[in-house]
């Protein structure tokens, strides 16, 4: 499963990138039209939920909404 984090702030992008690196998570980064994107790999649903909760507290953010899961074929 992959998790995508998008931000328009270069500062938050760098902070989140450093945070994920320190947590030893496998991720890639891209920049598209001024949007910074981090894609995290190999987390299951529970690990993703816990990571979002920890990051929300760590960076003093408010959680907006998780994208709905795709239906199984």
Short mmCIF file of N, CA, C and O in Angstrom, two decimals:
data_model
loop_
_atom_site.label_atom_id
_atom_site.label_comp_id
_atom_site.label_asym_id
_atom_site.label_seq_id
_atom_site.Cartn_x
_atom_site.Cartn_y
_atom_site.Cartn_z
N UNK A 1 0.84 -1.17 0.00
CA UNK A 1 0.00 0.00 0.00
C UNK A 1 0.89 1.24 0.00
O UNK A 1 1.94 1.25 0.61
N UNK A 2 0.47 2.27 -0.70
CA UNK A 2 1.22 3.51 -0.72
C UNK A 2 0.41 4.62 -0.06
O UNK A 2 -0.81 4.61 -0.07
N UNK A 3 1.14 5.57 0.51
CA UNK A 3 0.54 6.74 1.14
C UNK A 3 1.16 7.96 0.50
O UNK A 3 2.38 8.05 0.37
N UNK A 4 0.33 8.92 0.09
CA UNK A 4 0.81 10.12 -0.58
C UNK A 4 0.56 11.34 0.30
O UNK A 4 -0.54 11.53 0.80
N UNK A 5 1.60 12.14 0.47
CA UNK A 5 1.49 13.40 1.20
C UNK A 5 1.84 14.52 0.24
O UNK A 5 2.91 14.50 -0.37
N UNK A 6 0.93 15.49 0.11
CA UNK A 6 1.16 16.63 -0.79
C UNK A 6 1.15 17.92 0.03
O UNK A 6 0.35 18.06 0.95
N UNK A 7 2.05 18.83 -0.33
CA UNK A 7 2.09 20.13 0.33
C UNK A 7 2.59 21.16 -0.68
O UNK A 7 3.30 20.84 -1.62
N UNK A 8 2.21 22.40 -0.45
CA UNK A 8 2.72 23.48 -1.30
C UNK A 8 3.85 24.22 -0.61
O UNK A 8 4.47 25.10 -1.20
N UNK A 9 4.15 23.84 0.62
CA UNK A 9 5.19 24.49 1.41
C UNK A 9 6.51 23.72 1.32
O UNK A 9 6.58 22.55 1.72
N UNK A 10 7.53 24.38 0.82
CA UNK A 10 8.85 23.73 0.74
C UNK A 10 9.38 23.44 2.14
O UNK A 10 10.02 22.42 2.37
N UNK A 11 9.08 24.33 3.09
CA UNK A 11 9.53 24.15 4.46
C UNK A 11 8.94 22.87 5.07
O UNK A 11 9.67 22.06 5.64
N UNK A 12 7.62 22.68 4.96
CA UNK A 12 7.00 21.46 5.47
C UNK A 12 7.48 20.23 4.72
O UNK A 12 7.67 19.17 5.30
N UNK A 13 7.68 20.36 3.42
CA UNK A 13 8.20 19.26 2.62
C UNK A 13 9.53 18.78 3.18
O UNK A 13 9.74 17.59 3.41
N UNK A 14 10.44 19.71 3.45
CA UNK A 14 11.75 19.35 4.00
C UNK A 14 11.63 18.75 5.39
O UNK A 14 12.32 17.78 5.72
N UNK A 15 10.75 19.31 6.22
CA UNK A 15 10.57 18.77 7.58
C UNK A 15 9.99 17.37 7.55
O UNK A 15 10.44 16.49 8.29
N UNK A 16 8.99 17.15 6.71
CA UNK A 16 8.37 15.83 6.62
C UNK A 16 9.35 14.82 6.04
O UNK A 16 9.44 13.68 6.50
N UNK A 17 10.12 15.24 5.06
CA UNK A 17 11.13 14.37 4.45
C UNK A 17 12.15 13.93 5.51
O UNK A 17 12.49 12.76 5.61
N UNK A 18 12.61 14.85 6.31
CA UNK A 18 13.56 14.54 7.38
C UNK A 18 12.93 13.61 8.41
O UNK A 18 13.56 12.65 8.87
N UNK A 19 11.68 13.87 8.77
CA UNK A 19 10.95 13.04 9.73
C UNK A 19 10.85 11.60 9.24
O UNK A 19 11.12 10.66 9.98
N UNK A 20 10.44 11.42 7.98
CA UNK A 20 10.30 10.08 7.41
C UNK A 20 11.65 9.37 7.32
O UNK A 20 11.74 8.17 7.55
N UNK A 21 12.69 10.11 6.97
CA UNK A 21 14.03 9.53 6.89
C UNK A 21 14.46 9.03 8.27
O UNK A 21 15.01 7.93 8.40
N UNK A 22 14.20 9.83 9.31
CA UNK A 22 14.58 9.43 10.67
C UNK A 22 13.77 8.23 11.16
O UNK A 22 14.26 7.46 11.98
N UNK A 23 12.55 8.07 10.65
CA UNK A 23 11.73 6.91 10.99
C UNK A 23 12.10 5.68 10.16
O UNK A 23 11.50 4.61 10.31
N UNK A 24 13.05 5.85 9.24
CA UNK A 24 13.54 4.77 8.37
C UNK A 24 12.45 4.17 7.49
O UNK A 24 12.36 2.96 7.30
N UNK A 25 11.61 5.05 6.95
CA UNK A 25 10.56 4.63 6.03
C UNK A 25 11.04 4.77 4.60
O UNK A 25 11.83 5.66 4.29
N UNK A 26 10.57 3.89 3.73
CA UNK A 26 10.93 3.94 2.32
C UNK A 26 9.96 4.87 1.61
O UNK A 26 8.75 4.64 1.62
N UNK A 27 10.48 5.94 0.99
CA UNK A 27 9.63 6.91 0.32
C UNK A 27 10.37 7.53 -0.86
O UNK A 27 11.59 7.45 -0.95
N UNK A 28 9.59 8.13 -1.77
CA UNK A 28 10.15 8.89 -2.87
C UNK A 28 9.55 10.29 -2.85
O UNK A 28 8.50 10.51 -2.24
N UNK A 29 10.23 11.22 -3.52
CA UNK A 29 9.75 12.60 -3.55
C UNK A 29 9.68 13.08 -5.00
O UNK A 29 10.47 12.65 -5.84
N UNK A 30 8.71 13.95 -5.27
CA UNK A 30 8.58 14.60 -6.57
C UNK A 30 8.07 16.02 -6.36
O UNK A 30 7.49 16.33 -5.32
N UNK A 31 8.28 16.84 -7.38
CA UNK A 31 7.76 18.20 -7.37
C UNK A 31 7.00 18.40 -8.68
O UNK A 31 7.56 18.23 -9.76
N UNK A 32 5.70 18.72 -8.58
CA UNK A 32 4.85 18.92 -9.75
C UNK A 32 4.14 20.25 -9.65
O UNK A 32 3.30 20.44 -8.77
N UNK A 33 4.44 21.17 -10.54
CA UNK A 33 3.76 22.46 -10.62
C UNK A 33 3.66 23.17 -9.27
O UNK A 33 2.61 23.65 -8.87
N UNK A 34 4.74 23.21 -8.54
CA UNK A 34 4.76 23.89 -7.25
C UNK A 34 4.21 23.08 -6.10
O UNK A 34 4.18 23.57 -4.98
N UNK A 35 3.78 21.85 -6.35
CA UNK A 35 3.30 20.98 -5.28
C UNK A 35 4.37 19.94 -4.97
O UNK A 35 4.89 19.28 -5.87
N UNK A 36 4.70 19.83 -3.72
CA UNK A 36 5.71 18.86 -3.28
C UNK A 36 4.99 17.59 -2.84
O UNK A 36 4.02 17.65 -2.08
N UNK A 37 5.45 16.45 -3.34
CA UNK A 37 4.77 15.18 -3.10
C UNK A 37 5.75 14.17 -2.51
O UNK A 37 6.85 13.99 -3.03
N UNK A 38 5.32 13.52 -1.43
CA UNK A 38 6.07 12.42 -0.83
C UNK A 38 5.20 11.17 -0.93
O UNK A 38 4.03 11.20 -0.53
N UNK A 39 5.74 10.10 -1.45
CA UNK A 39 5.01 8.84 -1.57
C UNK A 39 5.72 7.82 -0.68
O UNK A 39 6.89 7.52 -0.88
N UNK A 40 4.98 7.31 0.31
CA UNK A 40 5.52 6.36 1.28
C UNK A 40 5.04 4.96 0.88
O UNK A 40 3.87 4.75 0.61
N UNK A 41 5.96 4.00 0.89
CA UNK A 41 5.66 2.63 0.47
C UNK A 41 5.66 1.68 1.66
O UNK A 41 6.27 1.94 2.69
N UNK A 42 5.00 0.54 1.47
CA UNK A 42 5.05 -0.61 2.37
C UNK A 42 4.49 -0.36 3.77
O UNK A 42 5.01 -0.87 4.75
N UNK A 43 3.43 0.42 3.86
CA UNK A 43 2.73 0.56 5.14
C UNK A 43 1.33 -0.01 4.98
O UNK A 43 0.67 0.23 3.98
N UNK A 44 0.90 -0.78 5.98
CA UNK A 44 -0.47 -1.25 5.92
C UNK A 44 -1.40 -0.17 6.48
O UNK A 44 -0.95 0.91 6.84
N UNK A 45 -2.68 -0.47 6.54
CA UNK A 45 -3.67 0.54 6.93
C UNK A 45 -3.44 1.05 8.35
O UNK A 45 -3.53 2.25 8.61
N UNK A 46 -3.13 0.17 9.27
CA UNK A 46 -2.92 0.56 10.67
C UNK A 46 -1.66 1.40 10.80
O UNK A 46 -1.65 2.42 11.49
N UNK A 47 -0.58 0.98 10.15
CA UNK A 47 0.68 1.74 10.20
C UNK A 47 0.50 3.14 9.61
O UNK A 47 1.03 4.12 10.14
N UNK A 48 -0.26 3.23 8.53
CA UNK A 48 -0.52 4.52 7.91
C UNK A 48 -1.30 5.42 8.85
O UNK A 48 -0.97 6.59 9.04
N UNK A 49 -2.33 4.87 9.47
CA UNK A 49 -3.15 5.64 10.41
C UNK A 49 -2.30 6.15 11.57
O UNK A 49 -2.38 7.33 11.95
N UNK A 50 -1.47 5.28 12.15
CA UNK A 50 -0.63 5.68 13.27
C UNK A 50 0.40 6.73 12.85
O UNK A 50 0.68 7.68 13.60
N UNK A 51 0.97 6.58 11.66
CA UNK A 51 1.94 7.56 11.17
C UNK A 51 1.29 8.93 11.01
O UNK A 51 1.85 9.94 11.42
N UNK A 52 0.10 8.97 10.43
CA UNK A 52 -0.61 10.24 10.25
C UNK A 52 -0.92 10.87 11.60
O UNK A 52 -0.76 12.09 11.78
N UNK A 53 -1.32 10.07 12.56
CA UNK A 53 -1.61 10.59 13.89
C UNK A 53 -0.36 11.18 14.55
O UNK A 53 -0.39 12.28 15.11
N UNK A 54 0.76 10.47 14.45
CA UNK A 54 2.01 10.95 15.04
C UNK A 54 2.51 12.22 14.34
O UNK A 54 2.98 13.15 14.99
N UNK A 55 2.42 12.24 13.02
CA UNK A 55 2.88 13.42 12.28
C UNK A 55 2.00 14.63 12.56
O UNK A 55 2.49 15.75 12.65
N UNK A 56 0.70 14.40 12.71
CA UNK A 56 -0.22 15.49 13.02
C UNK A 56 0.15 16.14 14.34
O UNK A 56 0.18 17.37 14.45
N UNK A 57 0.43 15.33 15.34
CA UNK A 57 0.85 15.87 16.64
C UNK A 57 2.23 16.50 16.57
O UNK A 57 2.46 17.58 17.12
N UNK A 58 3.16 15.85 15.90
CA UNK A 58 4.55 16.32 15.84
C UNK A 58 4.66 17.69 15.16
O UNK A 58 5.40 18.55 15.62
N UNK A 59 3.93 17.87 14.06
CA UNK A 59 4.01 19.12 13.31
C UNK A 59 2.90 20.11 13.66
O UNK A 59 2.77 21.15 13.02
N UNK A 60 2.09 19.78 14.68
CA UNK A 60 0.99 20.65 15.13
C UNK A 60 0.04 20.98 13.98
O UNK A 60 -0.31 22.13 13.75
N UNK A 61 -0.39 19.95 13.28
CA UNK A 61 -1.29 20.09 12.14
C UNK A 61 -2.70 19.64 12.52
O UNK A 61 -2.90 19.03 13.56
N UNK A 62 -3.64 19.94 11.67
CA UNK A 62 -4.99 19.40 11.83
C UNK A 62 -5.23 18.46 10.66
O UNK A 62 -4.90 18.78 9.52
N UNK A 63 -5.78 17.28 10.93
CA UNK A 63 -6.03 16.33 9.85
C UNK A 63 -7.27 16.79 9.09
O UNK A 63 -8.28 17.13 9.67
N UNK A 64 -7.16 16.78 7.78
CA UNK A 64 -8.25 17.26 6.93
C UNK A 64 -9.14 16.11 6.52
O UNK A 64 -10.28 16.04 6.90
N UNK A 65 -8.59 15.21 5.71
CA UNK A 65 -9.39 14.08 5.24
C UNK A 65 -8.46 13.08 4.57
O UNK A 65 -7.57 13.45 3.84
N UNK A 66 -8.71 11.81 4.83
CA UNK A 66 -8.01 10.76 4.12
C UNK A 66 -8.81 10.43 2.88
O UNK A 66 -10.04 10.43 2.90
N UNK A 67 -8.12 10.16 1.77
CA UNK A 67 -8.82 9.79 0.54
C UNK A 67 -9.45 8.42 0.70
O UNK A 67 -8.87 7.54 1.32
N UNK A 68 -10.64 8.24 0.17
CA UNK A 68 -11.30 6.92 0.29
C UNK A 68 -10.53 5.84 -0.46
O UNK A 68 -9.87 6.13 -1.46
N UNK A 69 -10.64 4.64 0.01
CA UNK A 69 -9.97 3.52 -0.64
C UNK A 69 -10.68 3.16 -1.94
O UNK A 69 -11.88 3.33 -2.07
N UNK A 70 -9.90 2.65 -2.87
CA UNK A 70 -10.49 2.17 -4.13
C UNK A 70 -11.18 0.84 -3.87
O UNK A 70 -10.74 0.04 -3.04
N UNK A 71 -12.26 0.61 -4.56
CA UNK A 71 -12.97 -0.65 -4.40
C UNK A 71 -12.18 -1.77 -5.06
O UNK A 71 -11.54 -1.59 -6.08
N UNK A 72 -12.25 -2.93 -4.44
CA UNK A 72 -11.54 -4.09 -4.99
C UNK A 72 -12.24 -4.56 -6.26
O UNK A 72 -13.46 -4.50 -6.37
N UNK A 73 -11.45 -5.01 -7.21
CA UNK A 73 -12.02 -5.46 -8.49
C UNK A 73 -12.57 -6.84 -8.39
O UNK A 73 -12.28 -7.64 -7.61
#
